[in-house]
Amino acid sequence: DTEVTQTPKHLVMGMTNKKSLKCEQHMGHRAMYWYKQKAKKPPELMFVYSYEKLSINESVPSRFSPECPNSSLLNLHLHALQPEDSALYLCASRGPGTASPYGYTFGSGTRLTVV
Amino acid sequence: AQTVTQSQPEMSVQEAETVTLSCTYDTSESDYYLFWYKQPPSRQMILVIRQEAYKQQNATENRFSVNFQKAAKSFSLKISDSQLGDAAMYFCAYSSGGGADGLTFGKGTHLIIQP
Protein backbone atom coordinates (compact mmCIF):
# COMPACT_ATOMS: atom_id res chain seq x y z
CA ASP A 1 0.00 0.00 0.00
CA THR A 2 1.65 3.23 -1.17
CA GLU A 3 -1.24 5.62 -0.65
CA VAL A 4 -2.55 8.18 1.75
CA THR A 5 -6.32 7.90 1.92
CA GLN A 6 -8.46 10.86 2.90
CA THR A 7 -12.16 10.80 3.67
CA PRO A 8 -14.55 12.30 2.88
CA LYS A 9 -13.61 13.72 -0.51
CA HIS A 10 -16.18 16.48 -0.23
CA LEU A 11 -17.80 18.02 2.85
CA VAL A 12 -20.35 20.79 3.23
CA MET A 13 -20.97 21.94 6.78
CA GLY A 14 -22.75 24.72 8.57
CA MET A 15 -20.98 27.09 10.90
CA THR A 16 -22.45 25.38 13.96
CA ASN A 17 -21.68 21.83 12.86
CA LYS A 18 -19.02 19.47 14.17
CA LYS A 19 -17.32 17.24 11.63
CA SER A 20 -14.08 15.31 11.24
CA LEU A 21 -11.65 14.70 8.41
CA LYS A 22 -9.79 11.41 8.32
CA CYS A 23 -6.40 10.50 6.90
CA GLU A 24 -4.92 7.01 6.82
CA GLN A 25 -1.64 5.52 5.60
CA HIS A 26 -0.10 2.06 5.92
CA MET A 27 3.41 2.78 4.70
CA GLY A 28 4.93 2.85 8.17
CA HIS A 29 5.55 6.59 7.93
CA ARG A 30 5.92 8.18 11.35
CA ALA A 31 5.47 11.82 10.33
CA MET A 32 2.07 13.09 9.23
CA TYR A 33 0.93 16.54 8.21
CA TRP A 34 -2.21 18.59 7.66
CA TYR A 35 -2.14 21.31 5.01
CA LYS A 36 -4.76 23.85 3.98
CA GLN A 37 -4.91 24.94 0.34
CA LYS A 38 -6.99 27.82 -0.97
CA ALA A 39 -7.78 28.06 -4.67
CA LYS A 40 -4.78 28.95 -6.86
CA LYS A 41 -2.49 29.06 -3.82
CA PRO A 42 0.17 26.68 -2.51
CA PRO A 43 -0.58 24.42 0.45
CA GLU A 44 -0.01 25.99 3.87
CA LEU A 45 1.17 23.86 6.76
CA MET A 46 -1.26 23.54 9.69
CA PHE A 47 -0.02 20.70 11.90
CA VAL A 48 2.84 18.23 12.09
CA TYR A 49 2.72 14.94 13.98
CA SER A 50 5.91 13.02 14.60
CA TYR A 51 5.64 9.57 16.19
CA GLU A 52 2.02 10.33 17.11
CA LYS A 53 3.00 13.49 18.99
CA LEU A 54 2.01 16.97 17.88
CA SER A 55 5.27 18.73 17.08
CA ILE A 56 4.11 21.80 15.17
CA ASN A 57 0.95 23.87 15.31
CA GLU A 58 1.25 26.77 12.91
CA SER A 59 -0.92 29.13 14.96
CA VAL A 60 -4.05 27.45 13.73
CA PRO A 61 -7.34 28.60 15.34
CA SER A 62 -8.72 26.30 18.02
CA ARG A 63 -11.76 25.51 15.89
CA PHE A 64 -9.39 23.06 14.18
CA SER A 65 -8.39 20.22 16.49
CA PRO A 66 -5.97 17.54 15.26
CA GLU A 67 -5.71 14.04 16.66
CA CYS A 68 -3.36 11.14 15.95
CA PRO A 69 -4.83 8.00 17.58
CA ASN A 70 -2.15 5.69 16.15
CA SER A 71 0.73 5.64 13.68
CA SER A 72 -1.56 5.06 10.70
CA LEU A 73 -4.38 7.47 11.37
CA LEU A 74 -4.69 11.24 11.53
CA ASN A 75 -7.90 13.12 12.19
CA LEU A 76 -8.84 16.77 11.96
CA HIS A 77 -11.84 17.72 14.06
CA LEU A 78 -13.77 20.77 12.92
CA HIS A 79 -16.12 22.89 15.01
CA ALA A 80 -17.68 26.33 14.57
CA LEU A 81 -15.88 26.99 11.31
CA GLN A 82 -16.13 30.20 9.33
CA PRO A 83 -16.83 30.57 5.59
CA GLU A 84 -13.19 31.61 5.08
CA ASP A 85 -12.15 28.14 6.26
CA SER A 86 -13.54 26.73 3.02
CA ALA A 87 -10.56 25.15 1.26
CA LEU A 88 -8.92 21.92 0.19
CA TYR A 89 -7.45 20.10 3.19
CA LEU A 90 -4.52 17.88 2.32
CA CYS A 91 -2.94 15.21 4.44
CA ALA A 92 0.61 14.01 3.83
CA SER A 93 2.96 11.49 5.34
CA ARG A 94 6.70 11.27 5.22
CA GLY A 95 9.30 8.69 5.96
CA PRO A 96 11.72 6.20 4.65
CA GLY A 97 10.02 3.40 2.89
CA THR A 98 9.54 1.77 -0.42
CA ALA A 99 7.00 4.31 -1.61
CA SER A 100 9.02 7.49 -1.58
CA PRO A 101 12.09 7.51 0.66
CA TYR A 102 12.37 10.88 2.34
CA GLY A 103 9.61 12.15 0.15
CA TYR A 104 6.15 13.22 1.11
CA THR A 105 3.09 11.31 -0.05
CA PHE A 106 -0.13 13.27 -0.27
CA GLY A 107 -3.73 12.21 -0.10
CA SER A 108 -6.20 13.51 -2.66
CA GLY A 109 -7.66 15.93 -0.15
CA THR A 110 -11.03 16.88 1.30
CA ARG A 111 -12.82 19.76 -0.38
CA LEU A 112 -14.50 21.60 2.52
CA THR A 113 -17.24 24.17 2.06
CA VAL A 114 -18.53 26.08 5.08
CA VAL A 115 -21.96 27.62 4.62
CA ALA B 1 13.00 30.77 7.72
CA GLN B 2 13.24 29.06 4.38
CA THR B 3 11.63 30.61 1.34
CA VAL B 4 10.88 29.21 -2.10
CA THR B 5 10.30 31.48 -5.09
CA GLN B 6 8.71 30.58 -8.40
CA SER B 7 8.74 33.63 -10.64
CA GLN B 8 6.65 32.21 -13.50
CA PRO B 9 2.94 32.18 -12.64
CA GLU B 10 2.13 30.56 -15.99
CA MET B 11 4.04 28.86 -18.78
CA SER B 12 2.84 27.55 -22.13
CA VAL B 13 4.55 24.98 -24.36
CA GLN B 14 3.73 23.12 -27.54
CA GLU B 15 3.18 19.41 -27.27
CA ALA B 16 6.45 17.47 -27.79
CA GLU B 17 8.55 20.55 -27.01
CA THR B 18 10.76 21.16 -23.98
CA VAL B 19 9.95 23.57 -21.17
CA THR B 20 11.89 24.71 -18.10
CA LEU B 21 10.25 25.86 -14.89
CA SER B 22 12.30 28.05 -12.56
CA CYS B 23 12.67 27.89 -8.80
CA THR B 24 14.98 29.59 -6.34
CA TYR B 25 15.16 29.04 -2.62
CA ASP B 26 16.81 30.51 0.40
CA THR B 27 18.11 28.57 3.39
CA SER B 28 20.94 28.59 5.87
CA GLU B 29 20.79 24.82 6.36
CA SER B 30 23.20 22.36 4.82
CA ASP B 31 20.96 19.29 4.96
CA TYR B 32 17.81 19.63 2.92
CA TYR B 33 15.74 18.21 0.09
CA LEU B 34 14.12 19.89 -2.87
CA PHE B 35 11.06 18.62 -4.68
CA TRP B 36 8.87 19.31 -7.65
CA TYR B 37 5.23 18.38 -7.20
CA LYS B 38 2.54 18.33 -9.85
CA GLN B 39 -1.09 19.11 -9.00
CA PRO B 40 -3.56 18.51 -11.86
CA PRO B 41 -7.20 19.65 -11.62
CA SER B 42 -7.94 16.35 -9.88
CA ARG B 43 -6.04 18.06 -7.00
CA GLN B 44 -3.84 15.07 -6.14
CA MET B 45 -0.36 16.30 -5.27
CA ILE B 46 2.03 14.05 -7.19
CA LEU B 47 5.76 13.86 -6.59
CA VAL B 48 7.59 14.49 -9.87
CA ILE B 49 11.22 14.50 -8.77
CA ARG B 50 13.36 15.09 -5.72
CA GLN B 51 16.94 16.17 -5.10
CA GLU B 52 19.09 15.68 -2.05
CA ALA B 53 21.21 18.75 -1.37
CA TYR B 54 24.33 16.70 -0.70
CA LYS B 55 24.20 15.10 -4.14
CA GLN B 56 25.96 16.97 -6.91
CA GLN B 57 24.41 14.89 -9.65
CA ASN B 58 21.16 16.27 -11.01
CA ALA B 59 18.14 14.05 -10.52
CA THR B 60 16.29 12.64 -13.53
CA GLU B 61 13.02 10.73 -13.85
CA ASN B 62 12.24 9.74 -17.42
CA ARG B 63 11.25 12.99 -19.22
CA PHE B 64 11.80 15.11 -16.11
CA SER B 65 15.17 16.42 -15.00
CA VAL B 66 16.42 19.14 -12.73
CA ASN B 67 19.24 21.64 -12.89
CA PHE B 68 20.38 21.96 -9.30
CA GLN B 69 22.76 24.86 -8.73
CA LYS B 70 23.48 24.72 -5.01
CA ALA B 71 25.65 27.83 -4.78
CA ALA B 72 23.07 29.88 -6.66
CA LYS B 73 20.23 28.20 -4.71
CA SER B 74 18.47 27.43 -7.95
CA PHE B 75 16.43 24.31 -8.74
CA SER B 76 14.80 24.35 -12.17
CA LEU B 77 12.68 21.58 -13.70
CA LYS B 78 13.02 20.59 -17.35
CA ILE B 79 10.22 18.66 -19.00
CA SER B 80 11.19 17.09 -22.31
CA ASP B 81 8.76 15.89 -24.99
CA SER B 82 5.84 17.63 -23.26
CA GLN B 83 2.59 15.69 -23.26
CA LEU B 84 -0.99 16.81 -22.76
CA GLY B 85 -1.05 14.95 -19.46
CA ASP B 86 1.71 17.21 -18.15
CA ALA B 87 -0.72 20.13 -17.92
CA ALA B 88 -1.01 21.00 -14.24
CA MET B 89 0.14 23.34 -11.50
CA TYR B 90 3.76 22.67 -10.61
CA PHE B 91 5.04 23.47 -7.14
CA CYS B 92 8.66 23.67 -6.12
CA ALA B 93 9.11 22.69 -2.48
CA TYR B 94 11.79 22.62 0.21
CA SER B 95 12.19 20.33 3.19
CA SER B 96 14.84 20.34 5.87
CA GLY B 97 16.70 17.08 6.25
CA GLY B 98 14.73 16.01 9.28
CA GLY B 99 11.42 17.03 7.78
CA ALA B 100 10.25 18.39 11.12
CA ASP B 101 8.85 21.53 9.53
CA GLY B 102 7.09 19.86 6.63
CA LEU B 103 7.31 21.24 3.12
CA THR B 104 7.66 24.91 2.20
CA PHE B 105 6.10 25.54 -1.19
CA GLY B 106 6.62 28.14 -3.88
CA LYS B 107 3.56 29.86 -5.30
CA GLY B 108 3.39 27.50 -8.23
CA THR B 109 3.61 27.63 -12.01
CA HIS B 110 0.57 26.81 -14.10
CA LEU B 111 1.79 24.79 -17.10
CA ILE B 112 -0.34 24.80 -20.25
CA ILE B 113 0.33 22.29 -23.03
CA GLN B 114 -0.74 23.46 -26.49
CA PRO B 115 -1.76 20.58 -28.80
mmCIF file of C-alpha atoms in Angstrom:
data_model
loop_
_atom_site.group_PDB
_atom_site.id
_atom_site.type_symbol
_atom_site.label_atom_id
_atom_site.label_comp_id
_atom_site.label_asym_id
_atom_site.label_seq_id
_atom_site.Cartn_x
_atom_site.Cartn_y
_atom_site.Cartn_z
ATOM 1 C CA ASP A 1 0.000 0.000 0.000
ATOM 2 C CA THR A 2 1.647 3.233 -1.168
ATOM 3 C CA GLU A 3 -1.236 5.622 -0.647
ATOM 4 C CA VAL A 4 -2.548 8.185 1.746
ATOM 5 C CA THR A 5 -6.325 7.900 1.917
ATOM 6 C CA GLN A 6 -8.463 10.864 2.903
ATOM 7 C CA THR A 7 -12.164 10.796 3.671
ATOM 8 C CA PRO A 8 -14.547 12.302 2.881
ATOM 9 C CA LYS A 9 -13.608 13.724 -0.512
ATOM 10 C CA HIS A 10 -16.183 16.482 -0.226
ATOM 11 C CA LEU A 11 -17.796 18.022 2.853
ATOM 12 C CA VAL A 12 -20.346 20.793 3.227
ATOM 13 C CA MET A 13 -20.974 21.943 6.776
ATOM 14 C CA GLY A 14 -22.749 24.721 8.567
ATOM 15 C CA MET A 15 -20.979 27.089 10.900
ATOM 16 C CA THR A 16 -22.454 25.381 13.958
ATOM 17 C CA ASN A 17 -21.680 21.827 12.863
ATOM 18 C CA LYS A 18 -19.022 19.470 14.172
ATOM 19 C CA LYS A 19 -17.322 17.242 11.628
ATOM 20 C CA SER A 20 -14.077 15.310 11.243
ATOM 21 C CA LEU A 21 -11.653 14.695 8.412
ATOM 22 C CA LYS A 22 -9.793 11.411 8.316
ATOM 23 C CA CYS A 23 -6.404 10.496 6.900
ATOM 24 C CA GLU A 24 -4.916 7.009 6.815
ATOM 25 C CA GLN A 25 -1.639 5.517 5.598
ATOM 26 C CA HIS A 26 -0.099 2.064 5.917
ATOM 27 C CA MET A 27 3.414 2.781 4.697
ATOM 28 C CA GLY A 28 4.935 2.846 8.170
ATOM 29 C CA HIS A 29 5.554 6.591 7.934
ATOM 30 C CA ARG A 30 5.924 8.181 11.352
ATOM 31 C CA ALA A 31 5.473 11.818 10.331
ATOM 32 C CA MET A 32 2.070 13.088 9.234
ATOM 33 C CA TYR A 33 0.932 16.537 8.206
ATOM 34 C CA TRP A 34 -2.205 18.594 7.655
ATOM 35 C CA TYR A 35 -2.140 21.313 5.005
ATOM 36 C CA LYS A 36 -4.762 23.854 3.980
ATOM 37 C CA GLN A 37 -4.905 24.938 0.345
ATOM 38 C CA LYS A 38 -6.991 27.822 -0.965
ATOM 39 C CA ALA A 39 -7.778 28.064 -4.669
ATOM 40 C CA LYS A 40 -4.782 28.947 -6.858
ATOM 41 C CA LYS A 41 -2.494 29.063 -3.821
ATOM 42 C CA PRO A 42 0.169 26.682 -2.509
ATOM 43 C CA PRO A 43 -0.582 24.420 0.454
ATOM 44 C CA GLU A 44 -0.010 25.989 3.867
ATOM 45 C CA LEU A 45 1.167 23.864 6.762
ATOM 46 C CA MET A 46 -1.256 23.538 9.687
ATOM 47 C CA PHE A 47 -0.025 20.702 11.904
ATOM 48 C CA VAL A 48 2.844 18.228 12.091
ATOM 49 C CA TYR A 49 2.723 14.939 13.980
ATOM 50 C CA SER A 50 5.913 13.016 14.600
ATOM 51 C CA TYR A 51 5.638 9.571 16.192
ATOM 52 C CA GLU A 52 2.024 10.334 17.106
ATOM 53 C CA LYS A 53 2.998 13.487 18.994
ATOM 54 C CA LEU A 54 2.013 16.971 17.877
ATOM 55 C CA SER A 55 5.267 18.730 17.084
ATOM 56 C CA ILE A 56 4.113 21.796 15.167
ATOM 57 C CA ASN A 57 0.946 23.869 15.313
ATOM 58 C CA GLU A 58 1.250 26.770 12.906
ATOM 59 C CA SER A 59 -0.917 29.129 14.961
ATOM 60 C CA VAL A 60 -4.047 27.453 13.726
ATOM 61 C CA PRO A 61 -7.340 28.603 15.336
ATOM 62 C CA SER A 62 -8.715 26.298 18.023
ATOM 63 C CA ARG A 63 -11.764 25.515 15.895
ATOM 64 C CA PHE A 64 -9.386 23.063 14.179
ATOM 65 C CA SER A 65 -8.389 20.215 16.489
ATOM 66 C CA PRO A 66 -5.975 17.537 15.262
ATOM 67 C CA GLU A 67 -5.714 14.038 16.659
ATOM 68 C CA CYS A 68 -3.356 11.141 15.954
ATOM 69 C CA PRO A 69 -4.829 8.000 17.579
ATOM 70 C CA ASN A 70 -2.148 5.693 16.151
ATOM 71 C CA SER A 71 0.732 5.638 13.683
ATOM 72 C CA SER A 72 -1.556 5.059 10.700
ATOM 73 C CA LEU A 73 -4.382 7.475 11.374
ATOM 74 C CA LEU A 74 -4.689 11.240 11.534
ATOM 75 C CA ASN A 75 -7.903 13.123 12.193
ATOM 76 C CA LEU A 76 -8.836 16.775 11.958
ATOM 77 C CA HIS A 77 -11.844 17.723 14.057
ATOM 78 C CA LEU A 78 -13.770 20.766 12.923
ATOM 79 C CA HIS A 79 -16.117 22.893 15.010
ATOM 80 C CA ALA A 80 -17.682 26.329 14.567
ATOM 81 C CA LEU A 81 -15.878 26.992 11.309
ATOM 82 C CA GLN A 82 -16.134 30.199 9.332
ATOM 83 C CA PRO A 83 -16.825 30.572 5.590
ATOM 84 C CA GLU A 84 -13.185 31.610 5.084
ATOM 85 C CA ASP A 85 -12.152 28.135 6.259
ATOM 86 C CA SER A 86 -13.536 26.731 3.023
ATOM 87 C CA ALA A 87 -10.556 25.148 1.260
ATOM 88 C CA LEU A 88 -8.919 21.918 0.190
ATOM 89 C CA TYR A 89 -7.446 20.100 3.186
ATOM 90 C CA LEU A 90 -4.522 17.880 2.322
ATOM 91 C CA CYS A 91 -2.943 15.206 4.442
ATOM 92 C CA ALA A 92 0.611 14.007 3.831
ATOM 93 C CA SER A 93 2.955 11.485 5.341
ATOM 94 C CA ARG A 94 6.703 11.275 5.220
ATOM 95 C CA GLY A 95 9.305 8.694 5.956
ATOM 96 C CA PRO A 96 11.724 6.197 4.646
ATOM 97 C CA GLY A 97 10.024 3.400 2.894
ATOM 98 C CA THR A 98 9.545 1.769 -0.424
ATOM 99 C CA ALA A 99 7.001 4.314 -1.609
ATOM 100 C CA SER A 100 9.017 7.493 -1.581
ATOM 101 C CA PRO A 101 12.088 7.506 0.664
ATOM 102 C CA TYR A 102 12.373 10.878 2.343
ATOM 103 C CA GLY A 103 9.608 12.154 0.147
ATOM 104 C CA TYR A 104 6.147 13.216 1.112
ATOM 105 C CA THR A 105 3.089 11.308 -0.045
ATOM 106 C CA PHE A 106 -0.128 13.274 -0.266
ATOM 107 C CA GLY A 107 -3.732 12.214 -0.105
ATOM 108 C CA SER A 108 -6.196 13.512 -2.662
ATOM 109 C CA GLY A 109 -7.664 15.931 -0.150
ATOM 110 C CA THR A 110 -11.028 16.876 1.304
ATOM 111 C CA ARG A 111 -12.816 19.763 -0.376
ATOM 112 C CA LEU A 112 -14.498 21.601 2.520
ATOM 113 C CA THR A 113 -17.242 24.169 2.064
ATOM 114 C CA VAL A 114 -18.533 26.078 5.076
ATOM 115 C CA VAL A 115 -21.962 27.619 4.625
ATOM 116 C CA ALA B 1 13.001 30.767 7.718
ATOM 117 C CA GLN B 2 13.239 29.064 4.376
ATOM 118 C CA THR B 3 11.629 30.613 1.335
ATOM 119 C CA VAL B 4 10.880 29.213 -2.102
ATOM 120 C CA THR B 5 10.300 31.484 -5.092
ATOM 121 C CA GLN B 6 8.714 30.577 -8.404
ATOM 122 C CA SER B 7 8.739 33.626 -10.645
ATOM 123 C CA GLN B 8 6.653 32.206 -13.496
ATOM 124 C CA PRO B 9 2.939 32.176 -12.642
ATOM 125 C CA GLU B 10 2.134 30.562 -15.992
ATOM 126 C CA MET B 11 4.039 28.857 -18.784
ATOM 127 C CA SER B 12 2.840 27.547 -22.127
ATOM 128 C CA VAL B 13 4.552 24.983 -24.362
ATOM 129 C CA GLN B 14 3.726 23.120 -27.540
ATOM 130 C CA GLU B 15 3.176 19.407 -27.272
ATOM 131 C CA ALA B 16 6.450 17.465 -27.787
ATOM 132 C CA GLU B 17 8.548 20.548 -27.007
ATOM 133 C CA THR B 18 10.763 21.159 -23.979
ATOM 134 C CA VAL B 19 9.952 23.568 -21.169
ATOM 135 C CA THR B 20 11.891 24.712 -18.102
ATOM 136 C CA LEU B 21 10.250 25.865 -14.891
ATOM 137 C CA SER B 22 12.299 28.055 -12.564
ATOM 138 C CA CYS B 23 12.670 27.891 -8.800
ATOM 139 C CA THR B 24 14.980 29.594 -6.344
ATOM 140 C CA TYR B 25 15.162 29.044 -2.619
ATOM 141 C CA ASP B 26 16.813 30.509 0.403
ATOM 142 C CA THR B 27 18.109 28.570 3.395
ATOM 143 C CA SER B 28 20.942 28.587 5.870
ATOM 144 C CA GLU B 29 20.786 24.825 6.365
ATOM 145 C CA SER B 30 23.202 22.360 4.820
ATOM 146 C CA ASP B 31 20.962 19.285 4.956
ATOM 147 C CA TYR B 32 17.815 19.630 2.918
ATOM 148 C CA TYR B 33 15.744 18.211 0.087
ATOM 149 C CA LEU B 34 14.117 19.889 -2.872
ATOM 150 C CA PHE B 35 11.062 18.618 -4.685
ATOM 151 C CA TRP B 36 8.867 19.310 -7.653
ATOM 152 C CA TYR B 37 5.230 18.380 -7.197
ATOM 153 C CA LYS B 38 2.538 18.328 -9.847
ATOM 154 C CA GLN B 39 -1.086 19.107 -9.004
ATOM 155 C CA PRO B 40 -3.563 18.509 -11.855
ATOM 156 C CA PRO B 41 -7.200 19.650 -11.618
ATOM 157 C CA SER B 42 -7.943 16.353 -9.879
ATOM 158 C CA ARG B 43 -6.039 18.061 -7.004
ATOM 159 C CA GLN B 44 -3.844 15.069 -6.143
ATOM 160 C CA MET B 45 -0.356 16.303 -5.270
ATOM 161 C CA ILE B 46 2.025 14.049 -7.186
ATOM 162 C CA LEU B 47 5.763 13.862 -6.594
ATOM 163 C CA VAL B 48 7.593 14.485 -9.867
ATOM 164 C CA ILE B 49 11.217 14.500 -8.772
ATOM 165 C CA ARG B 50 13.361 15.089 -5.724
ATOM 166 C CA GLN B 51 16.937 16.172 -5.101
ATOM 167 C CA GLU B 52 19.088 15.677 -2.049
ATOM 168 C CA ALA B 53 21.212 18.753 -1.368
ATOM 169 C CA TYR B 54 24.329 16.699 -0.700
ATOM 170 C CA LYS B 55 24.198 15.104 -4.143
ATOM 171 C CA GLN B 56 25.957 16.975 -6.906
ATOM 172 C CA GLN B 57 24.407 14.894 -9.655
ATOM 173 C CA ASN B 58 21.155 16.273 -11.010
ATOM 174 C CA ALA B 59 18.139 14.045 -10.523
ATOM 175 C CA THR B 60 16.291 12.636 -13.530
ATOM 176 C CA GLU B 61 13.020 10.731 -13.851
ATOM 177 C CA ASN B 62 12.236 9.739 -17.422
ATOM 178 C CA ARG B 63 11.254 12.989 -19.216
ATOM 179 C CA PHE B 64 11.798 15.108 -16.113
ATOM 180 C CA SER B 65 15.171 16.416 -15.001
ATOM 181 C CA VAL B 66 16.422 19.137 -12.735
ATOM 182 C CA ASN B 67 19.242 21.637 -12.891
ATOM 183 C CA PHE B 68 20.376 21.955 -9.298
ATOM 184 C CA GLN B 69 22.756 24.859 -8.729
ATOM 185 C CA LYS B 70 23.485 24.725 -5.009
ATOM 186 C CA ALA B 71 25.646 27.832 -4.777
ATOM 187 C CA ALA B 72 23.073 29.876 -6.662
ATOM 188 C CA LYS B 73 20.226 28.202 -4.711
ATOM 189 C CA SER B 74 18.468 27.427 -7.946
ATOM 190 C CA PHE B 75 16.427 24.307 -8.736
ATOM 191 C CA SER B 76 14.798 24.346 -12.169
ATOM 192 C CA LEU B 77 12.677 21.580 -13.704
ATOM 193 C CA LYS B 78 13.016 20.592 -17.347
ATOM 194 C CA ILE B 79 10.222 18.662 -18.999
ATOM 195 C CA SER B 80 11.187 17.089 -22.313
ATOM 196 C CA ASP B 81 8.763 15.890 -24.987
ATOM 197 C CA SER B 82 5.837 17.627 -23.259
ATOM 198 C CA GLN B 83 2.590 15.690 -23.257
ATOM 199 C CA LEU B 84 -0.993 16.814 -22.759
ATOM 200 C CA GLY B 85 -1.054 14.945 -19.462
ATOM 201 C CA ASP B 86 1.715 17.208 -18.150
ATOM 202 C CA ALA B 87 -0.720 20.129 -17.916
ATOM 203 C CA ALA B 88 -1.007 21.002 -14.238
ATOM 204 C CA MET B 89 0.141 23.344 -11.496
ATOM 205 C CA TYR B 90 3.765 22.665 -10.607
ATOM 206 C CA PHE B 91 5.042 23.471 -7.137
ATOM 207 C CA CYS B 92 8.661 23.669 -6.119
ATOM 208 C CA ALA B 93 9.111 22.694 -2.478
ATOM 209 C CA TYR B 94 11.791 22.617 0.206
ATOM 210 C CA SER B 95 12.195 20.335 3.190
ATOM 211 C CA SER B 96 14.841 20.337 5.873
ATOM 212 C CA GLY B 97 16.701 17.081 6.253
ATOM 213 C CA GLY B 98 14.734 16.014 9.277
ATOM 214 C CA GLY B 99 11.417 17.028 7.784
ATOM 215 C CA ALA B 100 10.250 18.385 11.117
ATOM 216 C CA ASP B 101 8.852 21.534 9.533
ATOM 217 C CA GLY B 102 7.094 19.862 6.626
ATOM 218 C CA LEU B 103 7.310 21.244 3.116
ATOM 219 C CA THR B 104 7.663 24.910 2.203
ATOM 220 C CA PHE B 105 6.099 25.541 -1.192
ATOM 221 C CA GLY B 106 6.618 28.139 -3.876
ATOM 222 C CA LYS B 107 3.558 29.862 -5.298
ATOM 223 C CA GLY B 108 3.387 27.501 -8.232
ATOM 224 C CA THR B 109 3.609 27.633 -12.013
ATOM 225 C CA HIS B 110 0.572 26.810 -14.104
ATOM 226 C CA LEU B 111 1.791 24.785 -17.097
ATOM 227 C CA ILE B 112 -0.337 24.803 -20.250
ATOM 228 C CA ILE B 113 0.326 22.290 -23.028
ATOM 229 C CA GLN B 114 -0.742 23.459 -26.490
ATOM 230 C CA PRO B 115 -1.760 20.576 -28.798
#
